[in-house]
Each structure stands twice: as structure tokens, then as C-alpha cells.
Short mmCIF file of C-alpha atoms in Angstrom, two decimals:
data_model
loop_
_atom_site.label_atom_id
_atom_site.label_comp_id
_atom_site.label_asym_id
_atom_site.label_seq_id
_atom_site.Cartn_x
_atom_site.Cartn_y
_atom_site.Cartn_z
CA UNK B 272 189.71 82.18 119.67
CA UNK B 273 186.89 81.64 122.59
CA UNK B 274 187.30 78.87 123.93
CA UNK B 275 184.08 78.88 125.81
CA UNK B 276 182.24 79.50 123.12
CA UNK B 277 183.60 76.53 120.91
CA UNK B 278 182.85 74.55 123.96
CA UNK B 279 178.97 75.61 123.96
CA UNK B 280 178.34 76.06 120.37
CA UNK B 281 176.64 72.99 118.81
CA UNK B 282 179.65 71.65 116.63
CA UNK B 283 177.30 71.00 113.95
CA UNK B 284 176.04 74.76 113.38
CA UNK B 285 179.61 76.08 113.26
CA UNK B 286 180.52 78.59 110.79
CA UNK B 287 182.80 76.95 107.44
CA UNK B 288 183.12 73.54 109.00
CA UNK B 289 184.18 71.69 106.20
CA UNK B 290 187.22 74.56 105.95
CA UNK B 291 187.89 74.52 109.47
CA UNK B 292 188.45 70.73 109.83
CA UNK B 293 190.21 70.15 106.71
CA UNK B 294 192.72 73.22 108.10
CA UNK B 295 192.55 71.07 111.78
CA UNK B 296 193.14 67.95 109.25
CA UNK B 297 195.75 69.19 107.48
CA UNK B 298 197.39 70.25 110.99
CA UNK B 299 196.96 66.36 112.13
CA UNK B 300 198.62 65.09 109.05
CA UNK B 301 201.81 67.34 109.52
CA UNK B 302 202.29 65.74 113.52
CA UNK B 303 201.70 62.22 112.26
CA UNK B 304 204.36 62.90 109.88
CA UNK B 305 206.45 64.35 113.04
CA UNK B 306 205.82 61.70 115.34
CA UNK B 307 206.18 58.40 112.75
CA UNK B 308 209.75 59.92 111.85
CA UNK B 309 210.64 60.80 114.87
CA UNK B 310 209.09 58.47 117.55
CA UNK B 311 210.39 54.59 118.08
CA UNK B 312 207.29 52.51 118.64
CA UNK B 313 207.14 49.76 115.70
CA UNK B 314 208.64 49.62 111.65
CA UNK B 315 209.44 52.71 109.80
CA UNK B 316 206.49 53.39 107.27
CA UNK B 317 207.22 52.66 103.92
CA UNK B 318 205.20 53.26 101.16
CA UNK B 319 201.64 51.97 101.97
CA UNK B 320 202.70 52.89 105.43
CA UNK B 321 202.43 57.02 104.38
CA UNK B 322 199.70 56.10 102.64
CA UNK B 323 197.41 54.59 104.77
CA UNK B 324 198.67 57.11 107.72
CA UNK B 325 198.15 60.60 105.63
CA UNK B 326 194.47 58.70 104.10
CA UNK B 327 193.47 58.62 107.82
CA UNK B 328 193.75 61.80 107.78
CA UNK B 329 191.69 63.02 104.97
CA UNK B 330 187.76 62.14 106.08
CA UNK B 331 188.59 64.27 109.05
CA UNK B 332 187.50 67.33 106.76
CA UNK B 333 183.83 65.89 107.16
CA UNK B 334 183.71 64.80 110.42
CA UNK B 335 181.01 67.46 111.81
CA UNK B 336 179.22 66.68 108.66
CA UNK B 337 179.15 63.06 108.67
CA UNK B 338 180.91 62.24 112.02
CA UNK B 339 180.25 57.92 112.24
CA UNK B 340 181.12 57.36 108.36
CA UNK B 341 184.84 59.77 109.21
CA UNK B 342 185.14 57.05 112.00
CA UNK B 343 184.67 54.65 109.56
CA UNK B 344 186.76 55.67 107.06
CA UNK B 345 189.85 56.53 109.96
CA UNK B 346 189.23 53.07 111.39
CA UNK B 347 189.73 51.36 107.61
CA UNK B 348 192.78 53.31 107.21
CA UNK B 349 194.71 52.63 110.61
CA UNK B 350 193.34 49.08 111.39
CA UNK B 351 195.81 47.79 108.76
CA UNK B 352 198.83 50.37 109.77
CA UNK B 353 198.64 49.07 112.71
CA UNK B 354 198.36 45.33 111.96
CA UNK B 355 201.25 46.14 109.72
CA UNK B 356 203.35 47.13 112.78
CA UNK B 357 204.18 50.39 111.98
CA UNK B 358 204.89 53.55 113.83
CA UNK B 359 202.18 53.30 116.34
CA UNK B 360 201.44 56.57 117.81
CA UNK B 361 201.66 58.23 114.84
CA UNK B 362 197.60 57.93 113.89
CA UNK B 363 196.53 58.41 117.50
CA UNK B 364 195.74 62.32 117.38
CA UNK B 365 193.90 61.22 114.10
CA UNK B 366 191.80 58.31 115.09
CA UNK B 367 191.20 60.40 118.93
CA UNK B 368 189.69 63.56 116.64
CA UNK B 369 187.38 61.05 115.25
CA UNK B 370 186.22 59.39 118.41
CA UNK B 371 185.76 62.36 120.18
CA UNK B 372 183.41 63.76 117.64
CA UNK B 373 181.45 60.80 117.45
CA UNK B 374 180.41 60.63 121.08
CA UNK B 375 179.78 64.67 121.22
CA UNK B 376 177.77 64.81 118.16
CA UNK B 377 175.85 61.61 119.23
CA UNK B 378 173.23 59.79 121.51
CA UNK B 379 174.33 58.39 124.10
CA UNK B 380 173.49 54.74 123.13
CA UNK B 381 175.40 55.30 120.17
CA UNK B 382 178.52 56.42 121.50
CA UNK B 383 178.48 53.44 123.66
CA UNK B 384 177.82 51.14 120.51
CA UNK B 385 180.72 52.61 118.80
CA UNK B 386 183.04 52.66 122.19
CA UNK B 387 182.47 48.87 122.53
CA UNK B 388 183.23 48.28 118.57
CA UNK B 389 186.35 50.70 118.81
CA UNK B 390 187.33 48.97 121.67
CA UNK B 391 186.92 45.43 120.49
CA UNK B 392 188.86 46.61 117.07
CA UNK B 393 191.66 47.64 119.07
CA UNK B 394 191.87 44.65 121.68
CA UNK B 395 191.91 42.43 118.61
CA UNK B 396 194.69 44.13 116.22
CA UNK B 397 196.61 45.18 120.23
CA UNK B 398 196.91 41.07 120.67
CA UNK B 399 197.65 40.11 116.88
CA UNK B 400 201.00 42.79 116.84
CA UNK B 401 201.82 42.60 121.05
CA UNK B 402 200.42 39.97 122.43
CA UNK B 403 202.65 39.98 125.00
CA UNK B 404 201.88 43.49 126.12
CA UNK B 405 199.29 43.71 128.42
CA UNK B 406 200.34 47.08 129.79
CA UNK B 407 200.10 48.75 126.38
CA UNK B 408 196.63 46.73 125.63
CA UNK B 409 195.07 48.58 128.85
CA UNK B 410 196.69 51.73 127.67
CA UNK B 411 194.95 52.04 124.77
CA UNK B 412 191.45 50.91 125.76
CA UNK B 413 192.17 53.39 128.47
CA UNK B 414 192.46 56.55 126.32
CA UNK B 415 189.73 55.28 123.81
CA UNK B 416 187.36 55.48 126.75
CA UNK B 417 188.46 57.96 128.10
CA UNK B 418 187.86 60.50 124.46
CA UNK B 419 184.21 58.90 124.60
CA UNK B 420 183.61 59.94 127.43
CA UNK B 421 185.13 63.42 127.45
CA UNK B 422 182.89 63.74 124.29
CA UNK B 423 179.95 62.70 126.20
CA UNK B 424 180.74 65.20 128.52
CA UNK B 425 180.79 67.97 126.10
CA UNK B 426 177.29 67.08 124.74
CA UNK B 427 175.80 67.56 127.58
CA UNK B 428 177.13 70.34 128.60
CA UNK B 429 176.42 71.73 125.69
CA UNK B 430 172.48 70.47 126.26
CA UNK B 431 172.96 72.07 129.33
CA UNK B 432 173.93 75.48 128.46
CA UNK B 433 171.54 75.44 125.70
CA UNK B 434 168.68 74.91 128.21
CA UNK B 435 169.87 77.78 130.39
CA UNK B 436 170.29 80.45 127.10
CA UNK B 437 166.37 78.93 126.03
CA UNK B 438 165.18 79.46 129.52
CA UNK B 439 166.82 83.11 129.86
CA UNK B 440 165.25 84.33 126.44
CA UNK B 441 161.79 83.11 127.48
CA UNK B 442 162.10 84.56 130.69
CA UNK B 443 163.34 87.92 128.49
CA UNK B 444 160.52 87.95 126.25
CA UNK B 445 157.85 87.58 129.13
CA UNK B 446 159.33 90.13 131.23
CA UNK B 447 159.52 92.34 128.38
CA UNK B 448 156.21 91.27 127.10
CA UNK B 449 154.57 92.18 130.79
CA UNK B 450 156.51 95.65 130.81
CA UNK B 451 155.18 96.75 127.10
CA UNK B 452 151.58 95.89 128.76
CA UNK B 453 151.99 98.06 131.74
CA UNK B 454 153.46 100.91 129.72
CA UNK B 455 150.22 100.25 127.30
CA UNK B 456 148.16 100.40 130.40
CA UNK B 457 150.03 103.69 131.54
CA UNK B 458 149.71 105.35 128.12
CA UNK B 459 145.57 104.03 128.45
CA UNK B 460 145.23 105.96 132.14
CA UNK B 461 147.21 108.89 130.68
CA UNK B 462 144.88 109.24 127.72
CA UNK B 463 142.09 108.86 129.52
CA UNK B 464 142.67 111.75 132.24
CA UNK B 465 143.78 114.29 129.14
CA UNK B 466 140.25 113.50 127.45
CA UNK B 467 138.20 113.64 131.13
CA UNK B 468 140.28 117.10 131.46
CA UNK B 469 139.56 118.24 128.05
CA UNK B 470 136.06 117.94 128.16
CA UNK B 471 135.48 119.43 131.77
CA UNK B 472 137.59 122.53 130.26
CA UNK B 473 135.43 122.85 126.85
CA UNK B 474 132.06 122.30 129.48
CA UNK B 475 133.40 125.41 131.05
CA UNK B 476 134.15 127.30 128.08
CA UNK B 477 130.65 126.36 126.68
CA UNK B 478 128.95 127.19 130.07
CA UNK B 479 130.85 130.54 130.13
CA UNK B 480 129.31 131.57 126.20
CA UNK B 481 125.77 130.63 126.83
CA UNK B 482 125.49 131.48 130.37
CA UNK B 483 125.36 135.21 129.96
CA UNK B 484 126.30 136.30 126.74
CA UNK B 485 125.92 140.31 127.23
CA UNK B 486 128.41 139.76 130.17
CA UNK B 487 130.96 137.35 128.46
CA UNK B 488 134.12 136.40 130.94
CA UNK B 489 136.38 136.53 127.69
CA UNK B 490 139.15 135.78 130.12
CA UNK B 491 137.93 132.42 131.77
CA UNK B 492 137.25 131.70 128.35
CA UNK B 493 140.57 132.30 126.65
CA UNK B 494 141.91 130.09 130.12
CA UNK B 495 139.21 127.62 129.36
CA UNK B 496 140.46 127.22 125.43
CA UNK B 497 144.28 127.70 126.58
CA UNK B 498 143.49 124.89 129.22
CA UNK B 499 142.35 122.84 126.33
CA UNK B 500 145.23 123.60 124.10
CA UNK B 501 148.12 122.87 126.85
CA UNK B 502 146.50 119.69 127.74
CA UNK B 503 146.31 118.27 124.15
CA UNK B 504 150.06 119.12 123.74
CA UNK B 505 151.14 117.66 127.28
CA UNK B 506 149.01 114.40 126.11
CA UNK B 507 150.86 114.51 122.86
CA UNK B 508 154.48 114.55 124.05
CA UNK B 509 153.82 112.07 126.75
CA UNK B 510 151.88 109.72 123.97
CA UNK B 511 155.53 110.05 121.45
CA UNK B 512 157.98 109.33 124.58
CA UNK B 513 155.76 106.24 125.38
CA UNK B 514 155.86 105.00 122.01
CA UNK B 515 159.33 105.69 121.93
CA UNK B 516 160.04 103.54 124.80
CA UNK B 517 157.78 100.81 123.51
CA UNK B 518 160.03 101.02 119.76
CA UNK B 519 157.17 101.85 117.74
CA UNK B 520 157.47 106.04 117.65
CA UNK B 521 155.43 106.87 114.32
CA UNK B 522 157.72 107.74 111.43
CA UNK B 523 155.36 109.36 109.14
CA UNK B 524 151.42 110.20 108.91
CA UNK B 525 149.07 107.31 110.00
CA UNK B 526 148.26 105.31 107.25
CA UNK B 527 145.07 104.91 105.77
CA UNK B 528 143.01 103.95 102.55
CA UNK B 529 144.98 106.64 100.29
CA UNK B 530 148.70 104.80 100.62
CA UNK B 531 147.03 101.49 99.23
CA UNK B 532 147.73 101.78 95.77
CA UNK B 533 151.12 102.01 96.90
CA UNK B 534 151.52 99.30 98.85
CA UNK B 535 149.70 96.83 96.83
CA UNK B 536 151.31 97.78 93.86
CA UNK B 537 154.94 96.74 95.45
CA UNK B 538 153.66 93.39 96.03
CA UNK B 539 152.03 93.03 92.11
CA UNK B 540 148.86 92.11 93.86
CA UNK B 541 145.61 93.58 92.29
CA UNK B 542 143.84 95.95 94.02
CA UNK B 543 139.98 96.76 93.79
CA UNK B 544 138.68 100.28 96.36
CA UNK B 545 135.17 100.67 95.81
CA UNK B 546 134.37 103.46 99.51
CA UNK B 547 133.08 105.89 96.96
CA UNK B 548 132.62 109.39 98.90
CA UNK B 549 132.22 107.46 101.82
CA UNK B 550 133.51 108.92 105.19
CA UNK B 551 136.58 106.68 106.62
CA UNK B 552 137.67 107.52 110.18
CA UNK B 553 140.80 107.69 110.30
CA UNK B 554 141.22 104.46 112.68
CA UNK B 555 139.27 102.34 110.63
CA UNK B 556 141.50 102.99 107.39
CA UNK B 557 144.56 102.15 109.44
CA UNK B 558 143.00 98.96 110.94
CA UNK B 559 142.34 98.24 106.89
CA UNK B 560 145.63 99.24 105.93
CA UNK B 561 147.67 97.66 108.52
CA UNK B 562 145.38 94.08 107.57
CA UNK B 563 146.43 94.13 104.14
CA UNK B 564 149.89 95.04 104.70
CA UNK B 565 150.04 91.50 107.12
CA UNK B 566 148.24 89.59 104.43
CA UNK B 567 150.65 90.78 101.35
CA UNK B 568 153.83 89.89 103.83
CA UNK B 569 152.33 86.42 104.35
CA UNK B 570 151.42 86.07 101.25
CA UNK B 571 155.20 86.35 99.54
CA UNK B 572 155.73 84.27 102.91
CA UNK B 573 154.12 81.25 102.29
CA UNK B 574 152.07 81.51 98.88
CA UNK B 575 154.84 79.99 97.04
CA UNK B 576 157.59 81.78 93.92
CA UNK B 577 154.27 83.19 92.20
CA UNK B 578 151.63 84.22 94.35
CA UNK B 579 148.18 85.81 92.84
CA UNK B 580 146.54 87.90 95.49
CA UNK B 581 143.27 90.69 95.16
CA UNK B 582 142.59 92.84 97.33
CA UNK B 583 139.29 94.07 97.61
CA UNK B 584 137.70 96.91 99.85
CA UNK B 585 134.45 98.10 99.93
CA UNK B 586 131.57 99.26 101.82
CA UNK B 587 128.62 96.68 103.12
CA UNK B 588 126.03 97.86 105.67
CA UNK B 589 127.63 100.75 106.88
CA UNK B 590 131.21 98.74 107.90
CA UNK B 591 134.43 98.61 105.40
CA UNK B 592 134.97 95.20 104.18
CA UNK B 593 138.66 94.13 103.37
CA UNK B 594 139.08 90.87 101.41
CA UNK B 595 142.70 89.60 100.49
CA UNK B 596 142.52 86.30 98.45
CA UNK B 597 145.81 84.19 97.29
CA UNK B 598 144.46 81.70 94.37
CA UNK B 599 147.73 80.09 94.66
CA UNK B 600 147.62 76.60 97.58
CA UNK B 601 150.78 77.14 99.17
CA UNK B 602 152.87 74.11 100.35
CA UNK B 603 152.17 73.33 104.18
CA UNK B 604 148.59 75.80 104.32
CA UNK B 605 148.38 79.25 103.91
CA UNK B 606 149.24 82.02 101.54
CA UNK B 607 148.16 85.03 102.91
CA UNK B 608 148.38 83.34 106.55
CA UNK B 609 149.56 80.47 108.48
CA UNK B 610 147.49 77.30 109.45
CA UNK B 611 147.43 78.29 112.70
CA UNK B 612 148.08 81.40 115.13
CA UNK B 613 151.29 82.10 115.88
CA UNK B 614 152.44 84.74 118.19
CA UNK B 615 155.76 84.50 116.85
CA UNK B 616 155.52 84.26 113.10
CA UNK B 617 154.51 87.12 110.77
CA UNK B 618 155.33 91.10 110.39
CA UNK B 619 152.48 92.24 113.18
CA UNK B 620 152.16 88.67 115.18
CA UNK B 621 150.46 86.86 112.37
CA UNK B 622 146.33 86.28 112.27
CA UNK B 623 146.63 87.28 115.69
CA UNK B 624 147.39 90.38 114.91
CA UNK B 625 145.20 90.88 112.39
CA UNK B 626 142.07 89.83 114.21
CA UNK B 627 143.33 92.64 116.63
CA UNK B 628 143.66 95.36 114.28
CA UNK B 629 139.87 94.32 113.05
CA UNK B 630 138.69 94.17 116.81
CA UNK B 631 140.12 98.12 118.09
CA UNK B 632 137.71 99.59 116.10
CA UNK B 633 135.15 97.27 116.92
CA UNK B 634 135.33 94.64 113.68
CA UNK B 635 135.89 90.99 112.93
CA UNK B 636 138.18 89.04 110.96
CA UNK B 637 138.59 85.47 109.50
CA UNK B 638 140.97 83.48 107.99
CA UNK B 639 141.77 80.02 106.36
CA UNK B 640 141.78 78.05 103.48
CA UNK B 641 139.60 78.95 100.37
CA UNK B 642 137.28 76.24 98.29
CA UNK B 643 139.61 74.96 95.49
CA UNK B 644 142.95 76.43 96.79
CA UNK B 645 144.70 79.45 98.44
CA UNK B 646 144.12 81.12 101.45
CA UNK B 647 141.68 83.82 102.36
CA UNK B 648 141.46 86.91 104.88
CA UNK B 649 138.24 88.70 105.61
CA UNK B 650 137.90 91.93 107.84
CA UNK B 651 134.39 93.78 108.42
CA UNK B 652 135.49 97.02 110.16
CA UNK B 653 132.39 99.41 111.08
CA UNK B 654 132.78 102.65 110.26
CA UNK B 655 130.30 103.88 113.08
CA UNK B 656 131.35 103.95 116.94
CA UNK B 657 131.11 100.77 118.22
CA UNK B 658 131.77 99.96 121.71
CA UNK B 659 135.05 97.38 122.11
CA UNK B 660 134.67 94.93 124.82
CA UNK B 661 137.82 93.90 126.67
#
């Protein structure tokens, strides 16, 4: 077992709790037994006596679930035990289990609440059976404090270590975040040099065919097209090992308006294409794609056990329109969405990612609630060149 990590885990969130503690329970019940038969500190228990001491022991099964009404139920069953005078010690690693989960599962103010009630309880039944023993009063009020406050102690340090692991994954994701932009950046500077080369070789090769055709260098022309042809391999390989280092190496052909049907058909939404013999770059239809792949995922997200989504794409004013609309108000906002951006939620990074996809190849998109219900996303991608400002 790891220690540490029982120490640090929230008690609360532990796997089969109920199982655990009634095992732990069960475990407590069989030392009672041990120490009231074997140990000389008050009357042998008799019948109510075993049952009151082995009752203690049952709400410990709960006590991560429900840790103050355990203490509750412990206290009910060993107030009387004691103030019956029997074997003392016998409910202590009972009543301690208790006490100590109490104060580690709970606020401060409470634990103190329930430390001065504890401790009033057992001042009170201490002087009705010993009066007499002062010693043995201070000994007990001792160790009840004592288990509050070694609970205390846990909770925090369980806040604290919490607080570090938080800390260290932020810290993670922004590093990593900054390194996936500088290898973006890289990958940016690399493409840009193989296309400046490129065109400076095919310049050459064009110069070389009209410059004097009846004395044609078909040598600096094949090295002019060979140029070409190395350089769009070398910009190739380098472009799969840095999408291999950023996780996202391409597993099949880019997607485009062809694999719709597909897709929308896994999700049962209806799907309307109207691009006719329209021209699609091949950007454009993965911007599309990739937009209504994020709004179906959303939509089985958050658009309820039922959701009704169309998908429509067509052409308006020379720019591909993409329309996803949920007619189903989803609990909370949003069906094919969330209420507001999140980097974090979503396949993609949410609307935020969508609006991206739209703005590479120069579009728009919106998104929000529709008139009457459900949840709407609207792309206008341009199917001409259109110059995207950073």
C-alpha cells in the first residue's frame, strides 16, 4: 500500500470507500473484542455491553461518506458503554477512527465545534464513572485533541499538496502550450523558405524556356525542375516530423466536403450539400469539415439524450456557408456549443476552435442560442484567396 499517497489523496475521492472502511470496520470490531476480554479497565461486558461496543463499530463503514452523522452514531453507542462502566479502552480505536475523520474531512471551525462537544461529552460521562480520577480525565481529553488535530493536520496537507500538483500542471500546460507555438512558428519559417525557393527555381526554369528557345539549356532546366522536386520533398518530410512532434501526424487524406455524408450520418443528424459543380479548395472543405465535426461532438455533448441537428452547406456570394442547427434547448445553454469559450472543453478547443478553422482561410463564424430553442453555428468560408490578418 502507498502510504504517501493515502496521505495526499482526498479521502473522499478514494476508490470503493464504503468496502474499504467496512473491511477497516470489521478489523476495529475484532480488537475491541481483543482488548474488552483481555484488558482490566472497568466491568466485563455483558450482553448490551457487546452490543453497544460491536454497534459502534458498524457506522464506521460510512464514515468518508457521511463522516459527522458516523460520529454521531459512535458517540450514541459508547456514551452509554461507558456510563455503564464497562471495559473502557475497548471502543477507543473506534470512537478515535471517527474523530479523526471528522476533523480531516472538515473545516476548520467545524472540527473545533465538534472537538469542544467531544470533549465536553467525555469530561461529563469521565466524572459520572471516575470522579476521582483526574489523571485519567486529562488523559482522555488529551488524546481526543490530540486525533483533531492530527486530522487537521492531514487536511491541510493535503490542501497543500493539492496546490503544488494544480500549480505544476498549469505550469505543464503553458510550457507545453509555448513550445507547440514555437514549433508552429518553426514549421511557418520552414514553409515559407521551401515556397520562396520553389518559386526562384521555377523563375529560372521559365526564364531558361523563353529566353532563347532555339538554344534551350535542357540541363539548367532539368536542375531547375529537379531543384523544384527535391525541395518539395525536403519540405514534406520536415512538415510530417513536425507534426509528429506536435501529436497531430495526419492519418489519412485531408478531409473535405466528400467524407460528410459519412460523418453526419454517424451522428443521425440530417445533412443538406447544395456546392453544385462548384470548385472547393481543398483548405476551405477541411475548415468546413473540421466545423461540423466540432458542432456534431458538442451537440451529443450538451444537446441533451435526443438531439435534432441539420447541417446545411451551400454556396452564397462566392464563400461556402456551413450552418449546424440543434432544435433541441439543452439544459445549462448550448447544443452544438457551450455558452461561452472555453479553451479547455470540446474535441478541437470548443467555439474557439471553430472560429479558427473559419478564420485560416480567411472566414467568419458565429455561435449562440437560436430564437425559440437550441443552439446555432454559422461559418462563411470564401472560396477565393483572401488575405488572413494576424
Amino acid at each position: 500500500m502507498d502510504f504517501a499517497a493515502a496521505f495526499t489523496r482526498d479521502p473522499q475521492a478514494a476508490p470503493y470507500p464504503v468496502r474499504c472502511d467496512a473491511t477497516a470496520a470489521a478489523g476495529f470490531a475484532v480488537l475491541a473484542v481483543a482488548l474488552a476480554l483481555t484488558v482490566d479497565d472497568g466491568r466485563r461486558p455483558d450482553a448490551v455491553g457487546w452490543a453497544l461496543l460491536l454497534a459502534a463499530h458498524v457506522p464506521l463503514a460510512w464514515r468518508r461518506r457521511a463522516p459527522l452523522p458516523v460520529l454521531l452514531a459512535v458517540v450514541a453507542c459508547v456514551a452509554p458503554y461507558h456510563a455503564l462502566d464497562f471495559m473502557h479502552l475497548a471502543p477507543i480505536p473506534a470512537s478515535m477512527t471517527a474523530l479523526y475523520t471528522v476533523a480531516a474531512t472538515g473545516r476548520p471551525k467545524r472540527t473545533l465545534l465538534v472537538g469542544l462537544s467531544v470533549v465536553s461529552i467525555t469530561l461529563t460521562m469521565q466524572l459520572v464513572v471516575n470522579p476521582h480520577e483526574m489523571v485519567e480525565l486529562l488523559r482522555v481529553s488529551g488524546w481526543v485533541i490530540a486525533m483533531l488535530v492530527f486530522g487537521a493536520s492531514i487536511r491541510l496537507y493535503r490542501q497543500l499538496v493539492a496546490g503544488l500538483v494544480e500549480r505544476a500542471e498549469r505550469e505543464a500546460e503553458r510550457k507545453v502550450a509555448e513550445e507547440r507555438l514555437r514549433i508552429a512558428r518553426d514549421l511557418h519559417d520552414l514553409l515559407a523558405h521551401s515556397i520562396t525557393l520553389i518559386g526562384v527555381q521555377a523563375s529560372v526554369a521559365a526564364h531558361v524556356l523563353v529566353a532563347d528557345p532555339d538554344r534551350l539549356d535542357r540541363k539548367a532546366l532539368v536542375g531547375a525542375l529537379e531543384g523544384i522536386s527535391e525541395t518539395c520533398r525536403e519540405a514534406r518530410a520536415e512538415v510530417r516530423t513536425t507534426l509528429h512532434v506536435l501529436r497531430a501526424a495526419p492519418e489519412g487524406p485531408l478531409p473535405d466536403l466528400a467524407s460528410l455524408p459519412d460523418l453526419v450520418r454517424s451522428s443521425g443528424a440530417d445533412l443538406t450539400v447544395r456546392t453544385g459543380e462548384a470548385k472547393v479548395p481543398a483548405a476551405v472543405g477541411a475548415a468546413a469539415y473540421r466545423i461540423v465535426q466540432e458542432s456534431l461532438t458538442n451537440a451529443v455533448r450538451h444537446g441533451g439524450p435526443d438531439p435534432r441537428v441539420r447541417v446545411d452547406v451551400g454556396l452564397v456570394d462566392e464563400a461556402l456557408t456551413v450552418r449546424v442547427t440543434n432544435s433541441v434547448a439543452a439544459a445549462g445553454g448550448g447544443a452544438t456549443g457551450t455558452t461561452a469559450p472555453r479553451a479547455s472543453a470540446g474535441s478541437g478547443y470548443g467555439i474557439i476552435g471553430m472560429r479558427e478553422r473559419a478564420r485560416s482561410v480567411g472566414g467568419t463564424l458565429s455561435a449562440g442560442p437560436r430564437d425559440g430553442g437550441g443552439f446555432e453555428v454559422t461559418a462563411a468560408l470564401p472560396l477565393a484567396e483572401r488575405r488572413v490578418t494576424v
